Short mmCIF file of C-alpha atoms and ligand atoms in Angstrom, two decimals:
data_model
loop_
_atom_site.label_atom_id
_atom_site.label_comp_id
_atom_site.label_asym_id
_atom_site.label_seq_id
_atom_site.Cartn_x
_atom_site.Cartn_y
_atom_site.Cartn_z
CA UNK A 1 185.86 -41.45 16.18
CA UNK A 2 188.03 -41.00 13.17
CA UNK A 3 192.02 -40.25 13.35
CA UNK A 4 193.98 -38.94 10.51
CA UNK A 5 197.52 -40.63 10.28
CA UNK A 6 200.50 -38.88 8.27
CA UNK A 7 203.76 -39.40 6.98
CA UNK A 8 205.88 -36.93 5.45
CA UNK A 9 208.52 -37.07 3.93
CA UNK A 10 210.33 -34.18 1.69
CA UNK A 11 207.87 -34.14 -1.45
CA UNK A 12 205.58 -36.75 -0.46
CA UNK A 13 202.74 -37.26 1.84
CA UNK A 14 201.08 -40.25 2.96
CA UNK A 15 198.02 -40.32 5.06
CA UNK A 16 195.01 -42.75 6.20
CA UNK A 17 192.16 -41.73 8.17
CA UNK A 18 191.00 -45.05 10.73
CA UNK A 19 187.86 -45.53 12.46
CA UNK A 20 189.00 -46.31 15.67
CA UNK A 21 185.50 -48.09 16.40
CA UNK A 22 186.58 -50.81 15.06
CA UNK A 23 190.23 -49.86 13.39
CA UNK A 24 189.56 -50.24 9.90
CA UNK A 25 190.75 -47.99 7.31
CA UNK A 26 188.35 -45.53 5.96
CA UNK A 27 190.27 -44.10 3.19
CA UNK A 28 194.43 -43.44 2.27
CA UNK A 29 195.90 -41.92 0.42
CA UNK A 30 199.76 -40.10 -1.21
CA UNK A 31 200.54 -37.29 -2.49
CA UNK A 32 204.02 -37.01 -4.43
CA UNK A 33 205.88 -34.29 -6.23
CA UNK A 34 205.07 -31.61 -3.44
CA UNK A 35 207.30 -28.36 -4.43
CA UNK A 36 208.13 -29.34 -7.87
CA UNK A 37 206.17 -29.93 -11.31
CA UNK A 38 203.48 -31.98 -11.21
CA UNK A 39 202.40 -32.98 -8.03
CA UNK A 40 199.85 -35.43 -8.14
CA UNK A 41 197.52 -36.70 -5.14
CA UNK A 42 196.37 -40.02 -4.95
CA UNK A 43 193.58 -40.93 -3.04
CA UNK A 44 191.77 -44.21 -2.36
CA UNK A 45 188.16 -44.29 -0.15
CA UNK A 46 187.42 -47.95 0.86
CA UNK A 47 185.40 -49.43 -1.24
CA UNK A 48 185.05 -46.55 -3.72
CA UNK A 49 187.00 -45.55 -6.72
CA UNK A 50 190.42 -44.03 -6.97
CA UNK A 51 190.63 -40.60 -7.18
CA UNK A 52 193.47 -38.33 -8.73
CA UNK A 53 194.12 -34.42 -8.44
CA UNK A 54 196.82 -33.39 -10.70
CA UNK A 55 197.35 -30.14 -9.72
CA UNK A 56 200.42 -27.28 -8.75
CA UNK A 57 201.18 -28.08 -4.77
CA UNK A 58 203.65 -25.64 -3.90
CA UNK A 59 203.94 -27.18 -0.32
CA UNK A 60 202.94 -28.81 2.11
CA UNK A 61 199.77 -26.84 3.52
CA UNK A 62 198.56 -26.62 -0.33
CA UNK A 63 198.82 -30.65 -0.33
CA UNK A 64 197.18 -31.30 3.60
CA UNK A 65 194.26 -29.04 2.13
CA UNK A 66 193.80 -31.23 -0.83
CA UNK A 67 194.09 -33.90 1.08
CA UNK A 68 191.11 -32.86 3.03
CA UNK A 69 189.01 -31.46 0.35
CA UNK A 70 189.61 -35.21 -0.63
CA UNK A 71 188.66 -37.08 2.25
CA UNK A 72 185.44 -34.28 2.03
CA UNK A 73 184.69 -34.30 -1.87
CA UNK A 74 180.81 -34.95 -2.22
CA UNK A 75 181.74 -38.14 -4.56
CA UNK A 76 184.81 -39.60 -3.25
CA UNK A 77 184.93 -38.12 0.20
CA UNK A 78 184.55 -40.43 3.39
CA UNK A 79 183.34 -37.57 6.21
CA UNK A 80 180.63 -34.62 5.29
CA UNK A 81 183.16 -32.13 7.58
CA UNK A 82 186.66 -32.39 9.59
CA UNK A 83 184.77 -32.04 12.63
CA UNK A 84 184.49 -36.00 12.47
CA UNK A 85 187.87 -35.88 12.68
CA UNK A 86 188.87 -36.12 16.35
CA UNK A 87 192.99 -35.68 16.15
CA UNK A 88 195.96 -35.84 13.97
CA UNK A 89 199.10 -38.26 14.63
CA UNK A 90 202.11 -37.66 12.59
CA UNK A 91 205.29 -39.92 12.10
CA UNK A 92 208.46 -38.20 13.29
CA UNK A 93 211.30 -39.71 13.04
CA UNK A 94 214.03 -38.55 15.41
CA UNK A 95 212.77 -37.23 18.92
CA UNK A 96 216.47 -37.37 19.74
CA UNK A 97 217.01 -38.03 23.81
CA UNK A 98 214.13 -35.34 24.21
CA UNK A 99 211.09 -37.07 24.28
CA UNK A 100 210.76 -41.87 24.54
CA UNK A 101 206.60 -41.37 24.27
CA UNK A 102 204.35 -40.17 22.25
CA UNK A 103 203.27 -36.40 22.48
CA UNK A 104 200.75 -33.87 21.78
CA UNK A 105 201.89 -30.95 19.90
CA UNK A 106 203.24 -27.93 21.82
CA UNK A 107 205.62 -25.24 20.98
CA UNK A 108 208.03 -27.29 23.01
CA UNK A 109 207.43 -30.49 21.01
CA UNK A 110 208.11 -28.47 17.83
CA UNK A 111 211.26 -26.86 19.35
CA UNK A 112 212.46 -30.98 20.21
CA UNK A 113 212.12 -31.56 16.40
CA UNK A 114 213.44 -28.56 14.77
CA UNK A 115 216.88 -29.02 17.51
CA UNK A 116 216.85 -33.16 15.46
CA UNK A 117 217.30 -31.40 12.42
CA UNK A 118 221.13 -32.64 12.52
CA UNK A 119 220.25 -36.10 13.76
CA UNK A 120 217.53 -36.82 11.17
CA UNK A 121 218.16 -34.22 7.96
CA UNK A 122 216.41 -36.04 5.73
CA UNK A 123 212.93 -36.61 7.59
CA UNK A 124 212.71 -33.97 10.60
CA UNK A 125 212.15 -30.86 8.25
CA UNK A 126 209.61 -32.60 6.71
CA UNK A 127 207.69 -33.98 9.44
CA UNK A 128 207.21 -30.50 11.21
CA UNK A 129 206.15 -29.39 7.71
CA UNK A 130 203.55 -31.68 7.61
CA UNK A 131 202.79 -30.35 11.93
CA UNK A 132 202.50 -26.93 10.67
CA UNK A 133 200.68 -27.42 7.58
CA UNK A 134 197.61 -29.58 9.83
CA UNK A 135 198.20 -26.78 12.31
CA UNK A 136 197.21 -24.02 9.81
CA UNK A 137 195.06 -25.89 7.64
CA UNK A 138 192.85 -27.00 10.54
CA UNK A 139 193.16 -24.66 13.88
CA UNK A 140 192.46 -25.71 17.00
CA UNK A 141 192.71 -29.78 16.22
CA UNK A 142 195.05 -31.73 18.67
CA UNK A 143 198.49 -33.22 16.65
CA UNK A 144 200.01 -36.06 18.20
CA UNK A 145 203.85 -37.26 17.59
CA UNK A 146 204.38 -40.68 17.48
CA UNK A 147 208.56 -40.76 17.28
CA UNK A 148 210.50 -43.39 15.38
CA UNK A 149 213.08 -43.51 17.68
CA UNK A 150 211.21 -43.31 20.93
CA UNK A 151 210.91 -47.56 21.40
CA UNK A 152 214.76 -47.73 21.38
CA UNK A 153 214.82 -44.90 24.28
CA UNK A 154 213.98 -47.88 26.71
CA UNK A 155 217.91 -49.41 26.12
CA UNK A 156 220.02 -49.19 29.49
CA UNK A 157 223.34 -47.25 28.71
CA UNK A 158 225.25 -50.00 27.58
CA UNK A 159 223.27 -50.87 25.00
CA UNK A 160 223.06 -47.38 23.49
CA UNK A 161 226.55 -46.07 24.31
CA UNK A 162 229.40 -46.08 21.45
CA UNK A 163 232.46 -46.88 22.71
CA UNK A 164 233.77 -43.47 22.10
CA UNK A 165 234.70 -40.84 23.63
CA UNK A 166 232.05 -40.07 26.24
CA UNK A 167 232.12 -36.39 25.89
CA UNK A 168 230.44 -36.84 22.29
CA UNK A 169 227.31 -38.26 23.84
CA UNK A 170 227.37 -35.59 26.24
CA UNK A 171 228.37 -32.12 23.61
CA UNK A 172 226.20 -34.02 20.66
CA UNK A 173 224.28 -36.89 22.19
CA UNK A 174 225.77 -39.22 19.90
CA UNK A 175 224.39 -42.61 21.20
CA UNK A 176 222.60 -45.34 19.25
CA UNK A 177 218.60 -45.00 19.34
CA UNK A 178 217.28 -47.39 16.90
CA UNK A 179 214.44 -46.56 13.95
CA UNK A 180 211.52 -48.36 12.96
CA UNK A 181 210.58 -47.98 16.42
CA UNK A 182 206.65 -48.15 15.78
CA UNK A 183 206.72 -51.40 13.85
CA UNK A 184 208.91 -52.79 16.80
CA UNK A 185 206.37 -51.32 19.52
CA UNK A 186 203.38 -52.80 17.49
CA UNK A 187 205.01 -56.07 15.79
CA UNK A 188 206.18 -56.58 19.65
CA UNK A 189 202.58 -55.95 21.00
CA UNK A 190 201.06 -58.42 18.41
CA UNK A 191 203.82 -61.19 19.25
CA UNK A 192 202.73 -61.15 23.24
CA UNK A 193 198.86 -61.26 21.73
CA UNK A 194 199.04 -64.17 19.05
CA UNK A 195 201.56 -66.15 21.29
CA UNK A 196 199.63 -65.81 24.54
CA UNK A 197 202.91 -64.58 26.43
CA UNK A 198 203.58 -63.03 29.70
CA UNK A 199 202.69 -59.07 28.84
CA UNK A 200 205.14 -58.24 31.31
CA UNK A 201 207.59 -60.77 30.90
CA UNK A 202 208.07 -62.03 27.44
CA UNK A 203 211.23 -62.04 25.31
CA UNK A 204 210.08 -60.87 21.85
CA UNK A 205 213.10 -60.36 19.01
CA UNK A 206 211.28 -58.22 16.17
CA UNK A 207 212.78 -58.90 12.74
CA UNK A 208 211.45 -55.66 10.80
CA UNK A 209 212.93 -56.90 7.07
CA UNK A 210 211.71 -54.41 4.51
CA UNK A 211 214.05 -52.23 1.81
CA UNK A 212 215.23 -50.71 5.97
CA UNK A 213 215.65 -53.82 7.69
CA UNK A 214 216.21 -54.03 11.64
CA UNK A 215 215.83 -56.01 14.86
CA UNK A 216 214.70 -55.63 17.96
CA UNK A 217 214.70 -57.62 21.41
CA UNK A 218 212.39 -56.64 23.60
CA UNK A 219 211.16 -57.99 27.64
CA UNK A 220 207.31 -57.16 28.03
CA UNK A 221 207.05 -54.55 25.35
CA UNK A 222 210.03 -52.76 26.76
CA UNK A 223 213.73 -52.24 23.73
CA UNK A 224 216.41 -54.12 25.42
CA UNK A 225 218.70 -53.73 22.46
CA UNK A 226 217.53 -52.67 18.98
CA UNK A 227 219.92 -52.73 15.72
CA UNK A 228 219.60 -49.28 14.13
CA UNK A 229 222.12 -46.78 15.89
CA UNK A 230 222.23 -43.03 15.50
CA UNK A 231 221.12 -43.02 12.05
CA UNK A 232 219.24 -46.17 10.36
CA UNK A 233 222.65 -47.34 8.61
CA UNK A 234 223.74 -49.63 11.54
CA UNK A 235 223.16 -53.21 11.87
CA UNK A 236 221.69 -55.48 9.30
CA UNK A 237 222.45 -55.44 5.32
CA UNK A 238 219.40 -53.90 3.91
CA UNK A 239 218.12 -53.04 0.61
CA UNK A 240 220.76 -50.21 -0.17
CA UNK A 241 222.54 -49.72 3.12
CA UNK A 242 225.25 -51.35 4.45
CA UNK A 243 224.64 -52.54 7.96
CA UNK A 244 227.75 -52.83 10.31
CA UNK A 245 230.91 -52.15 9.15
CA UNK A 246 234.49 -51.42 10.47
CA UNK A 247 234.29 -47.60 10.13
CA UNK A 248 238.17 -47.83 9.06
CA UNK A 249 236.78 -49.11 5.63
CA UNK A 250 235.26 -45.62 5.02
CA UNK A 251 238.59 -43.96 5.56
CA UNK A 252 240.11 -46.99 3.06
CA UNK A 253 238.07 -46.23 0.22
CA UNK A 254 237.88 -42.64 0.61
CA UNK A 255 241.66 -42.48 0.00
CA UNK A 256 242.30 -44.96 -2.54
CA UNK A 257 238.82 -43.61 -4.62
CA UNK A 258 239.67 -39.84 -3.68
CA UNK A 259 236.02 -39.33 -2.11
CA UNK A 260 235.13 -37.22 0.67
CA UNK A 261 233.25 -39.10 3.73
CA UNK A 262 229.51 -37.03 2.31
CA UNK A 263 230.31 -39.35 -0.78
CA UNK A 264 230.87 -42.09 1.14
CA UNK A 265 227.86 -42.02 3.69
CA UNK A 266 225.95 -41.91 0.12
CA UNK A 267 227.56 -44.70 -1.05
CA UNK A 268 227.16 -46.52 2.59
CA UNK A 269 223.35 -45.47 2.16
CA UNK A 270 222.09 -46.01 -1.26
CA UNK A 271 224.86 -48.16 -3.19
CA UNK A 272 225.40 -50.60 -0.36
CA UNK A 273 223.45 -53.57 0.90
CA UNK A 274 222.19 -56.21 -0.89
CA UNK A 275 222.02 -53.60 -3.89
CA UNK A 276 226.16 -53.80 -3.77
CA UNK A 277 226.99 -57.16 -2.94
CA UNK A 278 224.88 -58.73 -5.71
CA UNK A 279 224.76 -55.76 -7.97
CA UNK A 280 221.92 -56.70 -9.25
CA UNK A 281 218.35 -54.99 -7.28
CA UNK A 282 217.74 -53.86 -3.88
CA UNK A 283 214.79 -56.05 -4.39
CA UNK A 284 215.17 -59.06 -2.70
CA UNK A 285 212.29 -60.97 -5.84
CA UNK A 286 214.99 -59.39 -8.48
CA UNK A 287 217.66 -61.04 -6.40
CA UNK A 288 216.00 -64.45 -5.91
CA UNK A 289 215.45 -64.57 -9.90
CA UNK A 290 219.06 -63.90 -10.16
CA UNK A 291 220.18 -66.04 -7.95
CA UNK A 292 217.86 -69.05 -9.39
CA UNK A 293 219.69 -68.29 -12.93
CA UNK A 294 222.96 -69.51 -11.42
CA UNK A 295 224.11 -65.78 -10.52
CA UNK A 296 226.26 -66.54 -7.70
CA UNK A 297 226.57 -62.57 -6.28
CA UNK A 298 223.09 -62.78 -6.29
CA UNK A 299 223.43 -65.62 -3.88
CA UNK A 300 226.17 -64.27 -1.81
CA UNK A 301 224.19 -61.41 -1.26
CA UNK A 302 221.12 -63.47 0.29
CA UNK A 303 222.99 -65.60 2.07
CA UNK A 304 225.01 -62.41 3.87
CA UNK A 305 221.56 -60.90 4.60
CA UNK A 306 220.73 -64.19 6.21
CA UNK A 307 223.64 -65.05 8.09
CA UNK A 308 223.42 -61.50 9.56
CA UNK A 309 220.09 -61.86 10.67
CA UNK A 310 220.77 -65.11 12.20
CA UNK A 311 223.83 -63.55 14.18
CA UNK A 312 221.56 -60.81 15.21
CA UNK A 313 219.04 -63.27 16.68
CA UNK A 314 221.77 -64.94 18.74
CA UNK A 315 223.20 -61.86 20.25
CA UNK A 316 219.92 -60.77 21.10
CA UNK A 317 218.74 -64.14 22.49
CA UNK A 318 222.55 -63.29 24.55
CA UNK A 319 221.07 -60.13 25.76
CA UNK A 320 217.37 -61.31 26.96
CA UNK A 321 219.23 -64.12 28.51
CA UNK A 322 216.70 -66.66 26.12
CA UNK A 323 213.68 -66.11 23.49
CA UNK A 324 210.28 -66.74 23.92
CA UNK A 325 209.05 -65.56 20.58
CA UNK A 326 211.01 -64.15 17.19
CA UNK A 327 208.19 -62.22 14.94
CA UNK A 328 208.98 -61.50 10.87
CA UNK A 329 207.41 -58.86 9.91
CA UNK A 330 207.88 -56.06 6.65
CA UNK A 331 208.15 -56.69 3.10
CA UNK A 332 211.10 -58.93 3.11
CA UNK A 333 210.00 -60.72 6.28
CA UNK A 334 205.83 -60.88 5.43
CA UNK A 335 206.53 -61.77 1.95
CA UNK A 336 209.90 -63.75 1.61
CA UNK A 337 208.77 -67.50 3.01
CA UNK A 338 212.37 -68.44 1.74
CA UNK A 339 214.44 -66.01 3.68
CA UNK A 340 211.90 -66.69 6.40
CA UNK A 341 213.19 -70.15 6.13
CA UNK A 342 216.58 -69.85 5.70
CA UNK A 343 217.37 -67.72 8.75
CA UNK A 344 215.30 -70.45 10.63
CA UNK A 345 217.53 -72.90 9.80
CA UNK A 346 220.25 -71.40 11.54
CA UNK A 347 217.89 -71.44 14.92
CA UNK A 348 218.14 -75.68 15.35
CA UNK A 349 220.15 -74.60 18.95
CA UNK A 350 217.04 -72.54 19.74
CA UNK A 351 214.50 -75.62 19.59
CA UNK A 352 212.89 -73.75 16.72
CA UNK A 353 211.00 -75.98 14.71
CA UNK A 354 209.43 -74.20 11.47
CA UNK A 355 206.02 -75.36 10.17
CA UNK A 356 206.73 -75.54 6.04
CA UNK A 357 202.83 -75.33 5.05
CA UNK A 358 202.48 -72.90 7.84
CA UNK A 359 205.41 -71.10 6.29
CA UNK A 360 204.17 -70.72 2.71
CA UNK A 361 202.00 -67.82 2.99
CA UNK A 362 202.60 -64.37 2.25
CA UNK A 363 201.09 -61.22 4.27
CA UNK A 364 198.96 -63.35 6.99
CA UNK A 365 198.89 -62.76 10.93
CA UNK A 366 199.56 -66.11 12.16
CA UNK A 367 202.61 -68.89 13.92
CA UNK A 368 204.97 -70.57 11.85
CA UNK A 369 206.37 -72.77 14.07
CA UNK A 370 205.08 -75.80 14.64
CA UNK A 371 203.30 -76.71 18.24
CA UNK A 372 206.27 -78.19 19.54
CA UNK A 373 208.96 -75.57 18.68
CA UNK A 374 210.87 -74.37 21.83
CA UNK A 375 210.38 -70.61 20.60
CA UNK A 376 206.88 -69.35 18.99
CA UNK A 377 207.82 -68.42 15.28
CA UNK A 378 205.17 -65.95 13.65
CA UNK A 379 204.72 -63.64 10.92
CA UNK A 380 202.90 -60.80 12.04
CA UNK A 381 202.39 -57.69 9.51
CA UNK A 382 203.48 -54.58 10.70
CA UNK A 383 200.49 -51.44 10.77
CA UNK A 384 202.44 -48.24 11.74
CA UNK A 385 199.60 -46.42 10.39
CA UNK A 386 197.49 -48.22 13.03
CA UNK A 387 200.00 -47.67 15.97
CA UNK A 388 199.81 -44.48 15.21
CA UNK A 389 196.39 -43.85 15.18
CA UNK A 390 195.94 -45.78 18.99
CA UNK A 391 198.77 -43.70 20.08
CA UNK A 392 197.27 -40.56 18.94
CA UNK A 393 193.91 -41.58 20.24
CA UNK A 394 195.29 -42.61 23.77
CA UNK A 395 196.73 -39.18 24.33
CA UNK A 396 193.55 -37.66 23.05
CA UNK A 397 190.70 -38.45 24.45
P1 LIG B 401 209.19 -52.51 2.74
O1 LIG B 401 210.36 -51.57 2.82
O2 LIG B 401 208.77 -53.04 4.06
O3 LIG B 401 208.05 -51.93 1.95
O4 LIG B 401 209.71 -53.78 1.90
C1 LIG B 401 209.98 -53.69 0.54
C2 LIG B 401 210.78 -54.88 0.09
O5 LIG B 401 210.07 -56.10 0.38
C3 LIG B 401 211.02 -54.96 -1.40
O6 LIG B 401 212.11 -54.16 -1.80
C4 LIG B 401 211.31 -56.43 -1.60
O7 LIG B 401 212.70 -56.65 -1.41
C5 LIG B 401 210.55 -57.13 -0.50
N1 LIG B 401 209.43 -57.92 -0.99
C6 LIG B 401 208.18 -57.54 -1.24
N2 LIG B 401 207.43 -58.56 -1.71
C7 LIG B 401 208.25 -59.64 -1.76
C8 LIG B 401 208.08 -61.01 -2.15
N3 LIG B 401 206.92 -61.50 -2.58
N4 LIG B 401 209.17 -61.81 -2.06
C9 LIG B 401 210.35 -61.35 -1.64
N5 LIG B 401 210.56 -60.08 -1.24
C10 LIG B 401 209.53 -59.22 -1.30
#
């Protein structure tokens, strides 16, 4: 039983197609440039060669039905027909207060996303694009919606409300629900697995640390608190975004630099981070060079990515009332063994006790704590594409 996974975003498309026999990855794939000039589709079978179509994609059903001519092409195909294709699951990434589980695609479904236009602009469109497109492209085949934000629908209320006026959560549901919210769900899962923890009970904090960094506490699977709010800028310093901030600095720059707040959300979004303290790369390898050549922004910039980390962890330790495992996971946190590290070091109180040799690996499933450490340490690559592909199969067979 195969699934087909996919991510859309405006002009891009990335897919895999799992064997859920045994979960492996039969072939992936990404398709860029969709709607302007050269569009380009990448696709890779497992264990085969690469294989490229250059070719006009004008949207996103032209691009789906290269994508399947691809996974079907008599040389670098994977399946003789889509009929070996059992169901769909697409990433979508605001399911707003509407929906906290995965779905199969109905006109109501559709309805939920298109009315999260306004809470996620940027990715919504797209991801019913890339719905409609599987819908026409192959009739009849069951879609699945696995939503970003449904883990963080599990917070009580005063975790997600802002401490506004109330009658914005009620006219515009303004409340925070936290992104990433597969990599939590699955990073989370793993953690209880590799540690041997209560399934019911344990106290998991998720450290998702890519280019979007964010945190999550969880008891038995289930979001307690998560760090992303109503849109991903909230919480930790990240590649390009800011993280928490008072909100009166927006108002301070806006008048002394004559922007408008649109400017300054871009600024908070893309110029921000670790990208604006160190002014250097939103790349935390570019950063660490930097920082090793005596550039001390570079170094500020780490260590404020760190510390805020660290703080998270407390809080969240706070919140669960005590830790039982803290997970890294993403690029920052699979690959960086020295950020790994460093927020570690701020975790003495917690009885975590980090293994060094176990530490110095990059990309591996396994605990970094050593035996004795009061909480379980581990680094635990995230597989959204995988999550995905279980949720979609759960709801369809
Ligand atoms: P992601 O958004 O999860 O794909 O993470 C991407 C980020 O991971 C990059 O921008 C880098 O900052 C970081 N990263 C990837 N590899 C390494 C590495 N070997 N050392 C440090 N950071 C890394």
């Amino acid at each position: 039983m195969k699934i087909l996974v996919i991510n859309c975003g405006s002009s891009s498309l990335k897919y895999q197609l799992i064997d859920m026999d045994n979960e492996s990855v039969v072939a992936k794939g990404l398709v860029e440039r969709i709607g302007i000039e050269g569009s380009i589709l990448t696709h890779q079978p497992a264990g085969k060669d690469k294989f490229i179509v250059k070719q006009p994609m004008e949207d996103h059903k032209v691009a789906i039905a290269l994508v399947l001519d691809a996974l079907q092409d008599a040389e670098h195909g994977v399946v003789k027909s889509t009929d070996e294709i059992s169901a769909v699951g697409h990433r979508v990434v605001h399911g707003g207060t509407y929906y906290s589980e995965s779905v199969v695609v109905d006109d109501e479904v559709k309805k939920a996303i298109r009315e999260c236009f306004d809470l996620g602009p940027l990715h919504n469109p797209a991801n019913l694009m890339g719905i409609e497109a599987c819908e026409s492209v192959m009739p009849g085949k069951k879609n699945v919606v696995v939503w970003d934000t449904a883990f963080g629908m599990a917070m009580q209320e005063k975790a997600y409300l802002y401490a506004i006026p109330y009658e914005y959560y009620e006219k515009y549901s303004v409340r925070r629900y936290g992104f990433h919210g597969t990599s939590h769900m699955f990073v989370s899962g793993e953690a209880i697995k590799l540690g041997n923890l209560d399934p019911k009970m344990a106290k998991v904090i998720v450290c998702h640390l890519g280019n979007g960094a964010s945190i999550s506490a969880s008891i038995g699977g289930k979001c307690v608190d998560t760090s992303m709010g109503l849109t991903p800028l909230e919480g930790l310093i990240m590649g390009t975004r800011s993280g928490d901030l008072d909100p009166a600095v927006c108002q301070f720059i806006c008048n002394k630099e004559g922007i408008d707040i649109n400017e300054m959300l871009n600024i908070l979004n893309k110029k921000s981070g670790v990208l604006g303290i160190s002014g250097v790369s939103s790349d935390f390898r570019d950063i660490e060079t930097a920082r090793a050549e005596g550039n001390k922004r570079a170094a500020a910039a780490l260590e404020a990515f760190t510390y805020r980390v660290a703080k998270y962890i407390g809080a969240y330790t706070a919140a669960m009332n005590g830790v039982d495992a803290i997970a890294f996971t993403a690029g920052v946190g699979e690959n960086d063994i020295k950020t790994r590290k460093a927020i570690c070091e701020y975790l003495g109180y917690l009885g975590v006790v980090i293994d060094d040799a176990a530490n110095d690996v990059r990309g591996d499933r396994r605990m970094i704590s050593t035996p004795d450490s009061k909480v379980k340490v581990m680094l635990i690559p995230t597989n959204e594409e995988l999550a995905i592909a279980r949720e979609t199969l759960r709801l369809t067979k």
